[in-house]
Amino acid sequence: MAHEAAVASGPTKLVVRNIGLLLSGALENPILDADTIVAENGRITAIGKFKDLDTEHATTIVDAHGCVMAPGLIDSHVHPVAGDWTPRQSQLNWIDSSLHGGVTTMISAGEVHQPGRPRDIVGLKAHAITAQRTFDNFRCSGVKLHAGAPVLEPGMTEQDFKDLAEAGVKLLGEVGLGGVKDGANAKQMVAWARKYGIQSTIHTGGPSIPGSGLIGADVVLEADTDVVGHINGGHTALPDKEIRCICEGCGRGLELVHNGNERSALFTLRTARDMAQLERVILGTDSPAGSGVQPLGIIRMVSMLSSLGDVPAEQAFCFATGNTARMRALDTGLIEVGRAADFVFMDRAQHSAGATFLGSVRLGDLPGIGMTIIDGVVRTGRSRNTPPAEKVPEIIAG
Ligand SMILES: [Zn+2]
């Protein structure tokens, strides 16, 4: 697909009909009783039964042919550098490959793989602003990548956070990846960031690669970031008792990543469930990472948590959609009127032992992806990366 932002040439109206199962992304009501969605100019305008909705004058009609439709998946933890290239594994088109894994939105946890990344304060601010601008100006394959996430260095003042916010920066990179690794300094800077509307996350657990460090429960709780970044480590996780201490000691987001410890992810999931706080669980990949780029990382996490963590598949999808959207104040991730028309179409993978789509995910199989839509524009057809879906949607007009 082309590497450009979606540019509508006039009013658009997308009608998606014959949806077999509609996943809402909302944990409190994960399945909607509807077979049709209408989106005008990239926003959802109606959800319901085909016979009840105004589907006239569509500019694009998609027949879902009974497929499952869900909000486009959100990867809460990526490390982009420049367009669709990463030096981490010297790889091209990793974002496009992730779109083939159903991901339509990504959140940067810091552009830390930039060769020669500036660590002086004016340099790191300029770098973050540049990353915010470049990924906003140029969407790789249409994927919405929220970038521009500076990493804290000693000496930053309140004015620096004010400057960053005024320049359009809305995120902090993982606390602990830069020179600020102690709780007291992190807490002060995170509070300044929050004051100016900048969201924060932290590197939890042992060092990821040579040069990064250990961040334990005491520092995580003192820093009080909005998201507890990869609470299951990246890949080295904290002891279970420290993970429990974090879950119980704050009300912040609990991010589980693919490039982390799977057993610790399941421990965190069970702890959150015991606390009746599954709305805190969000998913990321940490791509590109030492373990590589994981185009199917988010659906692999959904399937792993559903099958081994005994979570209904329709709830596990909320960890990668509505939970993240709400926590990060995104206008996507939920099937609701007014939200961005960002969708993924899936079906049971061919020859899965599961009797239904939801049953196949619950058994640990991956879904087959048949189409993605971003801002009401069809971006991909049958995924080149997932096992083939039994059914795929079809564009029948437009
Ligand atoms: Zn990290």
Short mmCIF file of C-alpha atoms and ligand atoms in Angstrom, two decimals:
data_model
loop_
_atom_site.label_atom_id
_atom_site.label_comp_id
_atom_site.label_asym_id
_atom_site.label_seq_id
_atom_site.Cartn_x
_atom_site.Cartn_y
_atom_site.Cartn_z
CA MET A 1 0.00 0.00 0.00
CA ALA A 2 1.03 3.58 -0.52
CA HIS A 3 2.93 5.43 2.17
CA GLU A 4 0.79 8.50 2.62
CA ALA A 5 -1.82 10.01 4.88
CA ALA A 6 -5.43 9.36 3.99
CA VAL A 7 -6.58 12.32 1.94
CA ALA A 8 -10.27 12.37 1.17
CA SER A 9 -11.06 14.06 -2.13
CA GLY A 10 -14.65 14.79 -1.10
CA PRO A 11 -17.32 13.56 1.27
CA THR A 12 -17.02 9.81 1.81
CA LYS A 13 -19.51 7.27 3.09
CA LEU A 14 -18.44 3.76 3.97
CA VAL A 15 -21.03 1.04 4.54
CA VAL A 16 -19.91 -2.28 6.01
CA ARG A 17 -22.65 -4.93 5.90
CA ASN A 18 -23.05 -8.62 6.72
CA ILE A 19 -20.82 -8.42 9.79
CA GLY A 20 -20.96 -11.86 11.41
CA LEU A 21 -19.79 -10.83 14.87
CA LEU A 22 -19.07 -7.28 16.02
CA LEU A 23 -16.52 -6.84 18.83
CA SER A 24 -16.91 -3.45 20.50
CA GLY A 25 -13.56 -3.06 22.26
CA ALA A 26 -15.46 -2.19 25.47
CA LEU A 27 -14.81 -4.60 28.33
CA GLU A 28 -18.23 -3.97 29.90
CA ASN A 29 -20.06 -4.96 26.70
CA PRO A 30 -17.62 -6.65 24.33
CA ILE A 31 -20.10 -7.97 21.72
CA LEU A 32 -22.59 -5.72 19.92
CA ASP A 33 -25.85 -6.89 18.35
CA ALA A 34 -25.34 -5.33 14.91
CA ASP A 35 -24.51 -6.41 11.36
CA THR A 36 -23.85 -3.03 9.73
CA ILE A 37 -21.69 0.04 10.33
CA VAL A 38 -21.81 3.34 8.51
CA ALA A 39 -18.88 5.76 8.59
CA GLU A 40 -18.90 9.20 7.01
CA ASN A 41 -15.71 11.14 6.35
CA GLY A 42 -13.72 8.66 8.41
CA ARG A 43 -15.94 8.63 11.53
CA ILE A 44 -18.51 6.08 12.66
CA THR A 45 -22.00 7.56 12.24
CA ALA A 46 -24.29 4.55 12.71
CA ILE A 47 -24.16 1.01 14.12
CA GLY A 48 -27.08 -1.41 13.88
CA LYS A 49 -29.10 -3.72 11.64
CA PHE A 50 -28.88 -3.15 7.90
CA LYS A 51 -32.64 -2.69 7.47
CA ASP A 52 -32.73 0.06 10.11
CA LEU A 53 -29.85 2.21 8.83
CA ASP A 54 -29.49 4.76 6.03
CA THR A 55 -27.04 3.02 3.71
CA GLU A 56 -27.86 5.01 0.56
CA HIS A 57 -25.25 6.94 -1.44
CA ALA A 58 -22.26 5.01 -0.11
CA THR A 59 -18.92 5.81 -1.73
CA THR A 60 -17.54 2.45 -0.56
CA ILE A 61 -19.47 -0.71 0.32
CA VAL A 62 -17.71 -3.59 2.05
CA ASP A 63 -19.50 -6.93 2.31
CA ALA A 64 -18.03 -8.55 5.41
CA HIS A 65 -19.36 -11.95 4.27
CA GLY A 66 -20.00 -12.93 7.90
CA CYS A 67 -16.51 -12.04 9.15
CA VAL A 68 -15.73 -10.79 12.64
CA MET A 69 -15.15 -7.04 12.84
CA ALA A 70 -13.31 -5.28 15.66
CA PRO A 71 -11.74 -1.88 16.26
CA GLY A 72 -8.27 -1.67 14.72
CA LEU A 73 -5.73 -2.97 17.22
CA ILE A 74 -3.51 -0.60 19.21
CA ASP A 75 0.13 -1.37 19.98
CA SER A 76 0.83 0.59 23.16
CA HIS A 77 4.61 0.20 23.02
CA VAL A 78 6.82 0.67 19.96
CA HIS A 79 10.19 2.29 19.28
CA PRO A 80 10.10 3.95 15.84
CA VAL A 81 13.00 5.82 14.27
CA ALA A 82 12.41 7.04 10.73
CA GLY A 83 9.40 6.24 8.57
CA ASP A 84 9.03 2.52 8.02
CA TRP A 85 12.68 1.70 8.72
CA THR A 86 14.29 0.58 11.94
CA PRO A 87 18.00 0.20 12.56
CA ARG A 88 17.28 -2.21 15.45
CA GLN A 89 17.27 -5.25 13.19
CA SER A 90 18.07 -3.31 10.03
CA GLN A 91 14.53 -3.86 8.89
CA LEU A 92 12.24 -2.14 6.41
CA ASN A 93 8.42 -2.05 6.40
CA TRP A 94 7.91 -3.29 9.94
CA ILE A 95 4.96 -0.91 10.41
CA ASP A 96 3.30 -2.15 7.21
CA SER A 97 3.86 -5.71 8.41
CA SER A 98 2.17 -4.86 11.73
CA LEU A 99 -0.81 -3.45 9.85
CA HIS A 100 -1.07 -6.94 8.32
CA GLY A 101 -1.28 -8.08 11.94
CA GLY A 102 -4.32 -5.85 12.52
CA VAL A 103 -2.55 -2.90 14.17
CA THR A 104 -3.89 0.48 13.01
CA THR A 105 -2.50 2.65 15.85
CA MET A 106 0.90 2.61 17.57
CA ILE A 107 2.23 4.56 20.55
CA SER A 108 5.91 5.40 20.82
CA ALA A 109 7.65 4.61 24.09
CA GLY A 110 10.65 6.64 22.95
CA GLU A 111 12.63 6.99 19.73
CA VAL A 112 15.61 5.46 21.51
CA HIS A 113 16.99 3.50 18.59
CA GLN A 114 17.90 6.64 16.68
CA PRO A 115 21.61 6.26 15.94
CA GLY A 116 23.42 9.01 17.82
CA ARG A 117 20.33 9.95 19.84
CA PRO A 118 20.96 13.34 21.49
CA ARG A 119 21.10 13.28 25.29
CA ASP A 120 21.64 16.99 25.88
CA ILE A 121 18.40 18.75 26.77
CA VAL A 122 17.97 21.02 23.76
CA GLY A 123 18.92 18.11 21.50
CA LEU A 124 16.49 15.62 23.06
CA LYS A 125 13.68 18.17 22.85
CA ALA A 126 14.43 18.87 19.19
CA HIS A 127 14.57 15.12 18.51
CA ALA A 128 11.20 14.49 20.16
CA ILE A 129 9.53 17.35 18.32
CA THR A 130 10.99 16.13 15.04
CA ALA A 131 9.69 12.59 15.66
CA GLN A 132 6.23 13.94 16.52
CA ARG A 133 6.16 15.97 13.32
CA THR A 134 7.56 13.36 10.96
CA PHE A 135 5.19 10.56 12.01
CA ASP A 136 2.25 12.95 12.03
CA ASN A 137 3.13 14.23 8.56
CA PHE A 138 3.86 10.83 7.03
CA ARG A 139 1.77 7.83 7.97
CA CYS A 140 3.42 4.56 7.01
CA SER A 141 0.73 2.55 5.15
CA GLY A 142 -1.85 4.73 6.92
CA VAL A 143 -0.96 3.49 10.43
CA LYS A 144 -1.45 6.18 13.08
CA LEU A 145 1.85 6.32 14.93
CA HIS A 146 1.86 8.69 17.91
CA ALA A 147 5.54 9.53 18.25
CA GLY A 148 7.69 12.21 19.83
CA ALA A 149 8.38 10.67 23.23
CA PRO A 150 11.45 12.24 24.86
CA VAL A 151 13.49 10.22 27.32
CA LEU A 152 14.20 11.97 30.63
CA GLU A 153 17.72 13.22 31.30
CA PRO A 154 19.04 14.91 34.46
CA GLY A 155 18.72 18.68 34.52
CA MET A 156 15.35 18.98 32.76
CA THR A 157 13.23 21.73 34.29
CA GLU A 158 9.51 22.47 34.40
CA GLN A 159 10.02 24.93 31.53
CA ASP A 160 11.31 22.10 29.31
CA PHE A 161 8.04 20.18 29.74
CA LYS A 162 6.05 23.33 29.06
CA ASP A 163 8.08 23.93 25.89
CA LEU A 164 7.58 20.32 24.75
CA ALA A 165 3.84 20.44 25.35
CA GLU A 166 3.48 23.75 23.52
CA ALA A 167 5.36 22.24 20.59
CA GLY A 168 2.87 19.34 20.35
CA VAL A 169 4.62 16.62 22.36
CA LYS A 170 2.05 14.45 24.20
CA LEU A 171 4.11 11.49 25.41
CA LEU A 172 7.20 10.68 27.46
CA GLY A 173 9.47 7.84 26.45
CA GLU A 174 10.12 5.08 28.98
CA VAL A 175 11.45 6.58 32.18
CA GLY A 176 14.70 4.83 32.99
CA LEU A 177 16.04 4.57 29.43
CA GLY A 178 17.87 7.86 29.89
CA GLY A 179 19.94 9.28 32.71
CA VAL A 180 17.03 9.66 35.16
CA LYS A 181 16.71 6.33 36.96
CA ASP A 182 15.90 7.32 40.54
CA GLY A 183 12.37 7.60 41.91
CA ALA A 184 12.56 11.13 43.29
CA ASN A 185 13.75 12.81 40.08
CA ALA A 186 11.44 10.69 37.94
CA LYS A 187 8.47 11.59 40.14
CA GLN A 188 9.15 15.33 39.81
CA MET A 189 9.57 15.20 36.02
CA VAL A 190 6.55 12.92 35.50
CA ALA A 191 4.47 15.36 37.55
CA TRP A 192 5.67 18.30 35.42
CA ALA A 193 4.85 16.33 32.27
CA ARG A 194 1.37 15.51 33.59
CA LYS A 195 0.76 19.17 34.48
CA TYR A 196 1.20 20.06 30.79
CA GLY A 197 -0.85 17.13 29.44
CA ILE A 198 2.05 14.82 28.56
CA GLN A 199 1.44 11.09 29.26
CA SER A 200 4.19 8.99 30.78
CA THR A 201 5.41 5.41 30.89
CA ILE A 202 8.34 3.62 32.55
CA HIS A 203 10.71 0.77 31.77
CA THR A 204 9.79 -1.92 34.31
CA GLY A 205 12.10 -4.84 35.08
CA GLY A 206 15.64 -5.75 34.20
CA PRO A 207 17.81 -4.28 31.44
CA SER A 208 16.55 -4.97 27.89
CA ILE A 209 19.85 -4.67 26.10
CA PRO A 210 23.35 -3.76 27.21
CA GLY A 211 23.21 -0.14 28.39
CA SER A 212 19.70 -0.14 29.85
CA GLY A 213 19.09 -0.75 33.57
CA LEU A 214 16.93 -2.34 36.28
CA ILE A 215 13.79 -0.54 37.44
CA GLY A 216 12.09 -2.17 40.44
CA ALA A 217 8.68 -1.76 42.07
CA ASP A 218 9.86 0.98 44.45
CA VAL A 219 10.95 3.27 41.59
CA VAL A 220 7.87 2.41 39.49
CA LEU A 221 5.53 3.35 42.33
CA GLU A 222 7.43 6.49 43.26
CA ALA A 223 7.66 7.75 39.66
CA ASP A 224 3.87 7.24 39.29
CA THR A 225 3.77 7.20 35.48
CA ASP A 226 0.40 6.92 33.72
CA VAL A 227 1.34 3.52 32.31
CA VAL A 228 3.50 0.87 33.95
CA GLY A 229 5.43 0.05 30.78
CA HIS A 230 6.02 -3.65 30.15
CA ILE A 231 5.22 -4.78 33.68
CA ASN A 232 6.14 -8.26 32.41
CA GLY A 233 9.69 -7.12 31.65
CA GLY A 234 11.40 -6.51 28.39
CA HIS A 235 12.29 -9.42 28.63
CA THR A 236 13.60 -9.80 32.23
CA ALA A 237 10.65 -9.46 34.63
CA LEU A 238 10.54 -8.43 38.27
CA PRO A 239 9.81 -11.07 40.94
CA ASP A 240 6.08 -11.85 41.24
CA LYS A 241 5.86 -10.15 44.63
CA GLU A 242 7.09 -6.87 43.12
CA ILE A 243 4.61 -7.17 40.23
CA ARG A 244 1.80 -7.72 42.74
CA CYS A 245 3.07 -4.76 44.74
CA ILE A 246 2.82 -2.53 41.63
CA CYS A 247 -0.66 -3.81 40.72
CA GLU A 248 -1.93 -3.21 44.24
CA GLY A 249 0.08 -0.06 44.94
CA CYS A 250 -1.30 2.13 42.14
CA GLY A 251 -4.24 2.45 39.78
CA ARG A 252 -2.14 2.99 36.64
CA GLY A 253 -2.16 1.08 33.35
CA LEU A 254 -0.63 -2.39 33.38
CA GLU A 255 1.07 -2.89 30.04
CA LEU A 256 1.88 -6.43 28.88
CA VAL A 257 4.30 -6.76 25.96
CA HIS A 258 5.15 -9.49 23.49
CA ASN A 259 8.89 -8.85 23.98
CA GLY A 260 8.47 -9.77 27.66
CA ASN A 261 8.14 -12.67 30.04
CA GLU A 262 4.97 -14.60 29.20
CA ARG A 263 4.63 -16.20 32.63
CA SER A 264 4.86 -12.78 34.28
CA ALA A 265 2.25 -11.45 31.84
CA LEU A 266 -0.11 -14.23 32.95
CA PHE A 267 0.68 -13.50 36.61
CA THR A 268 -0.17 -9.81 36.07
CA LEU A 269 -3.38 -10.74 34.25
CA ARG A 270 -4.50 -13.00 37.11
CA THR A 271 -3.64 -10.33 39.67
CA ALA A 272 -5.65 -7.69 37.78
CA ARG A 273 -8.57 -10.11 37.47
CA ASP A 274 -8.47 -10.94 41.18
CA MET A 275 -8.66 -7.19 41.83
CA ALA A 276 -11.56 -6.85 39.34
CA GLN A 277 -9.43 -4.32 37.43
CA LEU A 278 -9.06 -5.88 33.97
CA GLU A 279 -9.70 -2.43 32.48
CA ARG A 280 -6.11 -1.58 33.47
CA VAL A 281 -4.60 -4.23 31.17
CA ILE A 282 -3.24 -2.95 27.83
CA LEU A 283 -0.99 -4.60 25.23
CA GLY A 284 2.16 -3.70 23.34
CA THR A 285 4.92 -5.42 21.43
CA ASP A 286 8.03 -3.32 22.30
CA SER A 287 8.93 -3.66 18.60
CA PRO A 288 11.48 -3.34 17.21
CA ALA A 289 13.32 -5.13 19.99
CA GLY A 290 16.16 -7.49 20.61
CA SER A 291 13.70 -10.30 19.87
CA GLY A 292 12.94 -8.65 16.55
CA VAL A 293 9.93 -7.13 14.92
CA GLN A 294 6.69 -8.89 15.76
CA PRO A 295 4.07 -8.14 13.09
CA LEU A 296 1.62 -10.51 14.79
CA GLY A 297 2.70 -9.57 18.31
CA ILE A 298 -0.60 -8.04 19.39
CA ILE A 299 -2.82 -10.90 18.17
CA ARG A 300 -0.32 -13.36 19.62
CA MET A 301 -0.74 -11.63 23.01
CA VAL A 302 -4.53 -11.69 22.68
CA SER A 303 -4.47 -15.38 21.87
CA MET A 304 -1.92 -16.23 24.59
CA LEU A 305 -3.78 -14.34 27.31
CA SER A 306 -7.14 -15.78 26.25
CA SER A 307 -5.95 -19.38 26.00
CA LEU A 308 -3.48 -19.62 28.91
CA GLY A 309 -5.04 -16.89 31.06
CA ASP A 310 -8.62 -18.17 30.75
CA VAL A 311 -10.06 -14.91 29.47
CA PRO A 312 -12.93 -14.97 26.96
CA ALA A 313 -11.50 -13.97 23.58
CA GLU A 314 -13.92 -11.06 23.21
CA GLN A 315 -12.53 -9.61 26.46
CA ALA A 316 -8.90 -10.22 25.47
CA PHE A 317 -9.45 -8.10 22.33
CA CYS A 318 -10.46 -5.20 24.62
CA PHE A 319 -6.93 -5.21 26.08
CA ALA A 320 -5.67 -4.27 22.59
CA THR A 321 -8.43 -1.81 21.71
CA GLY A 322 -10.83 -0.04 24.08
CA ASN A 323 -8.72 -0.31 27.23
CA THR A 324 -5.75 1.35 25.51
CA ALA A 325 -7.89 3.96 23.77
CA ARG A 326 -9.54 5.03 27.01
CA MET A 327 -6.31 5.09 28.99
CA ARG A 328 -4.50 7.08 26.33
CA ALA A 329 -7.44 9.29 25.34
CA LEU A 330 -7.44 8.18 21.69
CA ASP A 331 -10.45 8.71 19.40
CA THR A 332 -10.19 5.14 18.09
CA GLY A 333 -10.32 1.64 19.64
CA LEU A 334 -14.06 1.41 20.27
CA ILE A 335 -17.04 0.78 18.01
CA GLU A 336 -18.97 3.90 18.99
CA VAL A 337 -20.60 6.70 17.01
CA GLY A 338 -18.11 9.55 16.64
CA ARG A 339 -15.00 7.38 16.88
CA ALA A 340 -12.51 7.01 14.02
CA ALA A 341 -13.49 4.33 11.50
CA ASP A 342 -10.44 2.13 12.18
CA PHE A 343 -11.32 -1.55 11.82
CA VAL A 344 -9.86 -5.02 11.49
CA PHE A 345 -11.78 -7.91 9.90
CA MET A 346 -10.97 -11.40 11.06
CA ASP A 347 -12.22 -14.94 10.79
CA ARG A 348 -11.36 -18.35 12.15
CA ALA A 349 -8.05 -19.48 10.65
CA GLN A 350 -8.46 -22.28 8.16
CA HIS A 351 -8.39 -25.71 9.83
CA SER A 352 -8.41 -24.35 13.38
CA ALA A 353 -9.60 -26.92 15.91
CA GLY A 354 -11.88 -24.24 17.43
CA ALA A 355 -15.52 -24.56 16.42
CA THR A 356 -16.01 -20.77 16.24
CA PHE A 357 -13.84 -17.69 15.81
CA LEU A 358 -13.90 -16.97 19.56
CA GLY A 359 -13.37 -20.65 20.33
CA SER A 360 -10.32 -20.79 18.06
CA VAL A 361 -8.65 -17.86 19.86
CA ARG A 362 -9.54 -19.41 23.22
CA LEU A 363 -7.70 -22.54 22.08
CA GLY A 364 -4.58 -20.44 21.38
CA ASP A 365 -4.85 -20.20 17.59
CA LEU A 366 -4.35 -16.88 15.84
CA PRO A 367 -7.22 -15.31 13.93
CA GLY A 368 -6.91 -14.92 10.18
CA ILE A 369 -7.06 -11.25 9.16
CA GLY A 370 -8.97 -10.42 5.98
CA MET A 371 -8.97 -6.62 5.79
CA THR A 372 -8.00 -3.43 7.61
CA ILE A 373 -9.63 -0.01 7.37
CA ILE A 374 -8.20 3.26 8.72
CA ASP A 375 -10.25 6.47 8.82
CA GLY A 376 -12.85 4.79 6.64
CA VAL A 377 -10.32 3.88 3.92
CA VAL A 378 -9.59 0.22 3.07
CA ARG A 379 -5.86 -0.24 3.63
CA THR A 380 -5.18 -3.95 3.24
CA GLY A 381 -6.98 -7.07 2.04
CA ARG A 382 -6.16 -10.62 3.10
CA SER A 383 -3.16 -10.46 5.46
CA ARG A 384 0.15 -11.68 4.10
CA ASN A 385 1.22 -12.56 7.65
CA THR A 386 -1.61 -14.37 9.47
CA PRO A 387 -2.78 -17.89 8.83
CA PRO A 388 -5.42 -17.60 6.10
CA ALA A 389 -8.90 -16.70 7.30
CA GLU A 390 -11.78 -18.92 6.20
CA LYS A 391 -13.81 -15.91 5.07
CA VAL A 392 -12.57 -12.50 3.93
CA PRO A 393 -14.52 -9.29 3.27
CA GLU A 394 -14.96 -7.93 -0.21
CA ILE A 395 -15.25 -4.42 -1.61
CA ILE A 396 -18.35 -4.53 -3.77
CA ALA A 397 -18.59 -0.86 -4.74
CA GLY A 398 -16.71 2.37 -4.39
ZN ZN B 1 11.67 -0.90 28.04
#
